[in-house]
Tab-separated table of C-alpha atoms in Angstrom:
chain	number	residue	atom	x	y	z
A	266	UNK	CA	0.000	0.000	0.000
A	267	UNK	CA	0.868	4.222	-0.323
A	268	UNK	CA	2.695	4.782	3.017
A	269	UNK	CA	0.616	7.743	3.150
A	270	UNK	CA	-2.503	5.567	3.112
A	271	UNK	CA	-0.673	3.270	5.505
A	272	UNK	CA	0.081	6.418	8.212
A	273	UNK	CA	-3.517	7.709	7.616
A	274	UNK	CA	-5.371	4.688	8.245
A	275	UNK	CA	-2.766	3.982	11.580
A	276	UNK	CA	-3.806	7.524	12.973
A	277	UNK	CA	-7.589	7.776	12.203
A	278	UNK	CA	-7.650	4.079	13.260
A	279	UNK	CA	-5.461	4.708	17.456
A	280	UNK	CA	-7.245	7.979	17.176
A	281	UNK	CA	-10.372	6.764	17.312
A	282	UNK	CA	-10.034	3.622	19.717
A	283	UNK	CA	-10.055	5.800	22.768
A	284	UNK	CA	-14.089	5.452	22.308
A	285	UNK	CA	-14.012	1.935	22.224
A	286	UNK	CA	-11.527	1.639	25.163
A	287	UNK	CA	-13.909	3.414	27.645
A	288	UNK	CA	-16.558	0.812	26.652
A	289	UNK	CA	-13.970	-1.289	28.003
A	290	UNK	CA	-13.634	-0.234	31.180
A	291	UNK	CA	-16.176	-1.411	33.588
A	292	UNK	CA	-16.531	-4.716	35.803
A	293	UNK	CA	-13.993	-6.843	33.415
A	294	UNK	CA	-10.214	-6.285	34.210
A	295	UNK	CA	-8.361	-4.007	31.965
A	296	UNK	CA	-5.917	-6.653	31.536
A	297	UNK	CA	-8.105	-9.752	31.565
A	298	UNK	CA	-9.924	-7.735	28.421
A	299	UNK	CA	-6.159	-6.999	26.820
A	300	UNK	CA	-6.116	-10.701	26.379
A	301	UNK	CA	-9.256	-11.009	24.986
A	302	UNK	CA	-8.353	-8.040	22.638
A	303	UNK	CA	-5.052	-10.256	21.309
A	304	UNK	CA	-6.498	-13.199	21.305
A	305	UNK	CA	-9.151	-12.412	18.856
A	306	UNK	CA	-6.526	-10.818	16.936
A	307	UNK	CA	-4.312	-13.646	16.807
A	308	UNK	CA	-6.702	-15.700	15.705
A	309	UNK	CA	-7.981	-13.387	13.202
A	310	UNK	CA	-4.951	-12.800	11.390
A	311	UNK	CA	-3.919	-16.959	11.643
A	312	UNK	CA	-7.302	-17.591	9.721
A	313	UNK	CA	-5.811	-14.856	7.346
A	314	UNK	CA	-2.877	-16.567	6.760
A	315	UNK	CA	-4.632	-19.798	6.229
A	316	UNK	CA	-6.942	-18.074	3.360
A	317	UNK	CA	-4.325	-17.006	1.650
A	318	UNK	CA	-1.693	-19.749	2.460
A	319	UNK	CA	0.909	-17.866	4.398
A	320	UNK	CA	4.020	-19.617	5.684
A	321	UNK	CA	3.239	-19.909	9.438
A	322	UNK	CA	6.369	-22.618	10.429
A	323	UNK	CA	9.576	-21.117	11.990
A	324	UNK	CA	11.938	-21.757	13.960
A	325	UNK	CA	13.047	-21.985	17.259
A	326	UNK	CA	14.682	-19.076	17.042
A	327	UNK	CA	12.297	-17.283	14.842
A	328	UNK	CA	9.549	-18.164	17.409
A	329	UNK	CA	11.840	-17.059	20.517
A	330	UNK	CA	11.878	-13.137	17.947
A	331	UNK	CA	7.907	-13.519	18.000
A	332	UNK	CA	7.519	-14.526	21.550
A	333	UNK	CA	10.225	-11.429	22.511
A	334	UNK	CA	8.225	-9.363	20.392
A	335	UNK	CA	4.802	-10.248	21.428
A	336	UNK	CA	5.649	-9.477	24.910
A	337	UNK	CA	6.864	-6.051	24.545
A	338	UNK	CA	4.837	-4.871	22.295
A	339	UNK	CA	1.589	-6.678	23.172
A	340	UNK	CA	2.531	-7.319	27.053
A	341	UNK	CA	4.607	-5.663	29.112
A	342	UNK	CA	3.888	-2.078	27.285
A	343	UNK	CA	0.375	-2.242	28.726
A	344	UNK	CA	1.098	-3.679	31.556
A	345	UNK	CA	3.052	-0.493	32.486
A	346	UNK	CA	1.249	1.627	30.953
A	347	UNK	CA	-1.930	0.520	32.865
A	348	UNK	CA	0.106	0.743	36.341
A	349	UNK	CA	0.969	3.930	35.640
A	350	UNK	CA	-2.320	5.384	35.173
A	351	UNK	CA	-3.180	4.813	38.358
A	352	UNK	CA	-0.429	7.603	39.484
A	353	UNK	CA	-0.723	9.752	36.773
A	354	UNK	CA	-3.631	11.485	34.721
A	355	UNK	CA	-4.264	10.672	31.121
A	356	UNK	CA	-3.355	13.460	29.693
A	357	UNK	CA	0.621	13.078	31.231
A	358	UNK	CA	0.414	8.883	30.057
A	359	UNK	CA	-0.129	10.618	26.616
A	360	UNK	CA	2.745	12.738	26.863
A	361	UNK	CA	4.835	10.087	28.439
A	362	UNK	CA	4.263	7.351	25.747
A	363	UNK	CA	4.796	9.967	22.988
A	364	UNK	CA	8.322	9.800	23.768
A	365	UNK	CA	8.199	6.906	21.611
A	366	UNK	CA	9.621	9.024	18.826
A	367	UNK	CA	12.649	10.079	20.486
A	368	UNK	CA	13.044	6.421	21.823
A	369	UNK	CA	12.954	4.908	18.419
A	370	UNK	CA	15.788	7.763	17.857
A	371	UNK	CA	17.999	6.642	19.986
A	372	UNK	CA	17.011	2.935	19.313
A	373	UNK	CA	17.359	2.811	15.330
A	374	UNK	CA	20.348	4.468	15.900
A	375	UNK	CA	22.095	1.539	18.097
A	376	UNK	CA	20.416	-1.069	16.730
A	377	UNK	CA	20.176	-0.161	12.783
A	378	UNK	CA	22.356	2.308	12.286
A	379	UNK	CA	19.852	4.999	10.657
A	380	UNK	CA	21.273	8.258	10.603
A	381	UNK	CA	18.495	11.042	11.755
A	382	UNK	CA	18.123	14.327	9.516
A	383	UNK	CA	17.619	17.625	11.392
A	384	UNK	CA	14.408	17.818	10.345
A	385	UNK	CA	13.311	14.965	12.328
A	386	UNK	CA	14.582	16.272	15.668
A	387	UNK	CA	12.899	19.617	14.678
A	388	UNK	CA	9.551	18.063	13.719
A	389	UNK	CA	9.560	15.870	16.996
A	390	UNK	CA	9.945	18.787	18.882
A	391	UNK	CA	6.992	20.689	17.327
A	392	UNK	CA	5.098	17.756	17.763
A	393	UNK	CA	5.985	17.387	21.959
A	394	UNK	CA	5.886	20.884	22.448
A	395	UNK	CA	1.944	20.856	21.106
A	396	UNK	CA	0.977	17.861	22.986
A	397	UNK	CA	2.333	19.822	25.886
A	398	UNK	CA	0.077	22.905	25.154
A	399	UNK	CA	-3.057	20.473	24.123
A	400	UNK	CA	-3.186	19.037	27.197
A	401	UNK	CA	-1.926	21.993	29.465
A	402	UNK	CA	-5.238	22.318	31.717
A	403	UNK	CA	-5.043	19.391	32.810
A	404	UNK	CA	-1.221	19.789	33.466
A	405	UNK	CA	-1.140	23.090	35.165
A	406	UNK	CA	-2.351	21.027	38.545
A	407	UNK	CA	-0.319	18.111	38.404
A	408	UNK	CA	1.537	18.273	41.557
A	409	UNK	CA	5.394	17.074	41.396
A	410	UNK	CA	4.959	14.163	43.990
A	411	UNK	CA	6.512	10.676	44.353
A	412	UNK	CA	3.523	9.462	42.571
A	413	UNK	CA	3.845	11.633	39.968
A	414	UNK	CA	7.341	10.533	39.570
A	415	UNK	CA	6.346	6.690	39.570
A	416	UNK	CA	3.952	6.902	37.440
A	417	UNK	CA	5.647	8.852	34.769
A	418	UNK	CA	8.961	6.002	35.218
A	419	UNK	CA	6.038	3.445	34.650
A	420	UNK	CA	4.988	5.495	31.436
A	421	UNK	CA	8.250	5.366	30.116
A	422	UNK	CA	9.277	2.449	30.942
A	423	UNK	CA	6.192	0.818	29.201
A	424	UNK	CA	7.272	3.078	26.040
A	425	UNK	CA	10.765	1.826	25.965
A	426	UNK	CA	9.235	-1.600	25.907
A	427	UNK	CA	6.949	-0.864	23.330
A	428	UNK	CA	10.080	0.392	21.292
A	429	UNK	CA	12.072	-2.405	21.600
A	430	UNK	CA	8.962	-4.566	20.734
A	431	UNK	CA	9.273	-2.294	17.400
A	432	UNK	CA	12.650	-2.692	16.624
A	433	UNK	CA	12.187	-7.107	16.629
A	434	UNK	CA	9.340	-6.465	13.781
A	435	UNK	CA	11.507	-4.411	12.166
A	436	UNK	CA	14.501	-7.089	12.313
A	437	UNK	CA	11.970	-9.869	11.402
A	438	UNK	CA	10.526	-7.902	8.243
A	439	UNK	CA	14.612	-7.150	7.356
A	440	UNK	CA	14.692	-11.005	7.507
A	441	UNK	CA	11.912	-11.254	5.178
A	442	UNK	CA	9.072	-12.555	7.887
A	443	UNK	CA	6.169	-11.549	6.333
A	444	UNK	CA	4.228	-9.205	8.440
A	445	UNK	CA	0.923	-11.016	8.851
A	446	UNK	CA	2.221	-14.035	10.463
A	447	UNK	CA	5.215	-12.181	12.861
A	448	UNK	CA	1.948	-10.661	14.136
A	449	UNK	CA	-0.260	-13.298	14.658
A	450	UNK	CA	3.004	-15.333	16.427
A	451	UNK	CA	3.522	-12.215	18.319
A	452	UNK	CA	-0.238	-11.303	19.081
A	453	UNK	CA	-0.799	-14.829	20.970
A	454	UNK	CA	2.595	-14.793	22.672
A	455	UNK	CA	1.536	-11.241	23.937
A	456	UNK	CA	-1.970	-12.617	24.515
A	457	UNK	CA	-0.709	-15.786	26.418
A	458	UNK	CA	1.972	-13.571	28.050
A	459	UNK	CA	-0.962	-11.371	29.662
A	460	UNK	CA	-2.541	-14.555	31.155
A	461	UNK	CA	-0.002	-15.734	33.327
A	462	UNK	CA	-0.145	-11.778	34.424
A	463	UNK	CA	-3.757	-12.135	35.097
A	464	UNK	CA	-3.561	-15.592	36.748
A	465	UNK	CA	-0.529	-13.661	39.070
A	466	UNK	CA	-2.548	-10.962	39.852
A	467	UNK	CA	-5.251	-13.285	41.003
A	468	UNK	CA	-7.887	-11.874	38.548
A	469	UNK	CA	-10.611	-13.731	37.458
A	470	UNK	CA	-11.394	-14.750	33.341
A	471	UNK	CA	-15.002	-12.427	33.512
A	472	UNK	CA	-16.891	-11.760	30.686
A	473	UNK	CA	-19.546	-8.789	29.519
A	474	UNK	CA	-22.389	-9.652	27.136
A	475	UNK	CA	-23.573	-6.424	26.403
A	476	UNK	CA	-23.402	-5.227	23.164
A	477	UNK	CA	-21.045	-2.465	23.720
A	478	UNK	CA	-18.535	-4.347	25.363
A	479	UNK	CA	-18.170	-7.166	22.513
A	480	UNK	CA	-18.530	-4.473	19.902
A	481	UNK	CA	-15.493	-2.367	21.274
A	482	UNK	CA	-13.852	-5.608	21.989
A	483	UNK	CA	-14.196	-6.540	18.244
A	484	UNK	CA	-13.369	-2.713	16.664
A	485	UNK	CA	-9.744	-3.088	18.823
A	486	UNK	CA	-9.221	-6.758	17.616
A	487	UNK	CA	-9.817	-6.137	14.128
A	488	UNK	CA	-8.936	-2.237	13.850
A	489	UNK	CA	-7.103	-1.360	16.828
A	490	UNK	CA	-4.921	-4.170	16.450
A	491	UNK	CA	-4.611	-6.332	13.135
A	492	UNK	CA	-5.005	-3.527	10.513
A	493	UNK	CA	-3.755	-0.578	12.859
A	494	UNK	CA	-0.360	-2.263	14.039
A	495	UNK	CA	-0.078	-4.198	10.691
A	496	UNK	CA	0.030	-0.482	8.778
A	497	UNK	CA	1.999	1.022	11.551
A	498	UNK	CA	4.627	-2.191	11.913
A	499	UNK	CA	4.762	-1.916	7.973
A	500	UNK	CA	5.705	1.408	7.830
A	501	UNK	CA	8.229	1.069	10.098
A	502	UNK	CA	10.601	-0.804	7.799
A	503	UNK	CA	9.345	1.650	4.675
A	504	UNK	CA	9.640	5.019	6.250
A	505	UNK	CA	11.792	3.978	9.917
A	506	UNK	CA	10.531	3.709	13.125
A	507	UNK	CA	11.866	7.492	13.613
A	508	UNK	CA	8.843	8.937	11.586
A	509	UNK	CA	6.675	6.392	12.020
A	510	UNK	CA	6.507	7.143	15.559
A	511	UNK	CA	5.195	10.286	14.698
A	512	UNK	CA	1.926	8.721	14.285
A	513	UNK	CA	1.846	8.725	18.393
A	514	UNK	CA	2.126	12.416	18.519
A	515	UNK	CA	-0.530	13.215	16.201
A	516	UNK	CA	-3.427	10.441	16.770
A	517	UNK	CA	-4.368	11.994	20.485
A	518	UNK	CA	-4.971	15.301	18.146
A	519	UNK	CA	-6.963	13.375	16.423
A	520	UNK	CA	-8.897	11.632	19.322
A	521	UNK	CA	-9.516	15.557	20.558
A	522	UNK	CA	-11.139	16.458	17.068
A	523	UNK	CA	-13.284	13.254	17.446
A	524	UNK	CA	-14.483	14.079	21.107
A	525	UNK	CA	-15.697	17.523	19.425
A	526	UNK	CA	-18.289	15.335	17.557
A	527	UNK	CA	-19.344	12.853	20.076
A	528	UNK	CA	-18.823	13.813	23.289
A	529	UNK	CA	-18.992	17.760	22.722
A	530	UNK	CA	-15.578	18.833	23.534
A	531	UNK	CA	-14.589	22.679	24.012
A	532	UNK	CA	-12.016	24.018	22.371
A	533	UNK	CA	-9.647	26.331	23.977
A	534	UNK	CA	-6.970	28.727	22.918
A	535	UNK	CA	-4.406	25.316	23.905
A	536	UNK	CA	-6.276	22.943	21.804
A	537	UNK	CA	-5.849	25.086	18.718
A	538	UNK	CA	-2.337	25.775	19.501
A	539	UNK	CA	-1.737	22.955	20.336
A	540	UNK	CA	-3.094	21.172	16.987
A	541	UNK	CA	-1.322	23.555	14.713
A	542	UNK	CA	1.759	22.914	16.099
A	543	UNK	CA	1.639	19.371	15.847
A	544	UNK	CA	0.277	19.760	11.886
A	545	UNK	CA	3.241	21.723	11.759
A	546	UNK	CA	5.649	18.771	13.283
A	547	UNK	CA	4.108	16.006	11.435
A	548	UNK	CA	4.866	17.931	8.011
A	549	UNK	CA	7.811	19.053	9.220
A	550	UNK	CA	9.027	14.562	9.883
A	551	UNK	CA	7.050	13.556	6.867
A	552	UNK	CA	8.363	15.948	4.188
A	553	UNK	CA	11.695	15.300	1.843
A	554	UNK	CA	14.867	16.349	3.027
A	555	UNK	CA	15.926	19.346	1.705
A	556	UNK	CA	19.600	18.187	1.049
A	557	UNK	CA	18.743	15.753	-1.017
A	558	UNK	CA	16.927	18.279	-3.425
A	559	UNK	CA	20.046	20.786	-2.924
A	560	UNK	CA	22.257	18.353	-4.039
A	561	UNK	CA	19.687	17.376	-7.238
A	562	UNK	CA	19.667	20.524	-8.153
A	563	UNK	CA	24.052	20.789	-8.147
A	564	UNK	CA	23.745	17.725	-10.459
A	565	UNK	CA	21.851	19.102	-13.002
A	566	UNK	CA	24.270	22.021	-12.884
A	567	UNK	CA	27.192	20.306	-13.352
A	568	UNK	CA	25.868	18.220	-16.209
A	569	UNK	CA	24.927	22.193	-17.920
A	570	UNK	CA	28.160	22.918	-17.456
């Protein structure tokens, strides 16, 4: 597919979930309904590959990739991430786990190699800066505590995880492991991984009938989590996990514009701020270098002359 189509679809798709999460919450445990969420997933995308005949046999070692993969990505990311909301507000989890760009930085850098343009750094920092001033009323009372501080090392923590879970797909794609089934490996290692969390936590397998829990259950299985992390894994080898992760800065602008329509959101002086400037950061990471049309244009010269 486009990579544009792929980045579009990854932020209308995690910008929109939000909705579907808070149909989530309720009497079922956040992570006993995590599993459920990768678990459909997996088995989703395994039918998938067996409609269309995808290799699904690998190795030891391939499978220990998917397992370490599925665990970070799938597991211990929300695991964190979850823990840490119970310190911290949403609005500073946001800002926490959109450090994800800078973390995929550092991490392409050890582990790949990539060199970063300018522009990237500059975009990213557009982008963080208007996250900051989106979400600035509900920051201006955060009080510097100890659980402040614990939640936010939860936060990160949980995004470093969820990097390194980014840089195995990328290493499996490079070793041509079709994406499909490195995710559906990966989805029910992360799915089986959050059971043995559950079953240590001493929560209990419950289940909600209701039509808006097995709805929202079903839009983050299919969208949330097969199509949205098979565009956004995908990209990550075609564009780099450096402006891929961009797609974590702009999709909570995206939720904001979404609450405007359903739940009636205000806007504020921040929010429109705050918007523009992370337009501003995302075309900023997305657009071409400008070296590489400097030094074009000196070719062409030289050939004149």
């Amino acid at each position: 597919m486009n990579n544009t189509f792929l980045y579009i679809i990854t932020v209308l798709i995690w910008g929109s979930t939000w909705i579907a999460i808070n149909y989530q919450l309720g009497d079922i445990a956040v992570e006993v309904s995590v599993v459920y969420r990768f678990a459909l997933a997996a088995f989703t995308l395994f039918v998938f590959a067996y409609i269309k005949k995808l290799p699904m046999q690998f190795s030891l070692y391939q499978h220990g990739l998917f397992a370490l993969f599925g665990i970070c990505l799938f597991g211990i990311n929300y695991v964190l991430l979850y823990n840490a909301q119970q310190h911290i507000n949403s609005a500073l989890t946001c800002i926490g786990f959109s450090s994800l760009m800078l973390i995929n930085i550092v991490n392409t850098r050890i582990f790949y190699k990539t060199k970063i343009i300018k522009q990237v750094y500059f975009g990213g920092a557009f982008g963080l800066f208007g996250i900051v001033v989106l979400f600035w009323p509900q920051l201006s009372d955060v009080e510097l505590g100890a659980a402040t501080l614990l939640g936010l090392t939860l936060c990160v923590m949980g995004t470093f995880s969820a990097s390194m879970g980014t840089m195995i797909s990328i290493r499996n794609q490079k070793n041509n492991i079709p994406i499909v089934p490195a995710n559906a490996w990966g989805m029910l290692y992360g799915a089986l991984f959050m059971t043995i969390v559950v079953l240590i936590q001493g929560k209990t397998f419950t289940f909600s009938y209701t039509f808006e829990y097995i709805s929202s259950l079903v839009y983050l299985s299919i969208f949330g989590s097969v199509i949205a992390f098979g565009c956004y894994l995908s990209l990550m080898t075609k564009i780099g996990a450096h402006k891929t992760s961009y797609a974590n800065i702009i999709f909570p602008g995206i939720a904001v514009i979404i609450s405007t329509f359903f739940e009636g959101f205000v806007w504020s002086s921040y929010t429109v701020v705050g918007l523009v400037l992370m337009i501003v950061g995302n075309l900023i990471v997305l657009s071409k270098p400008r070296k590489a049309k400097t030094h074009k244009a000196n070719d062409k010269k030289a050939v004149t002359v």
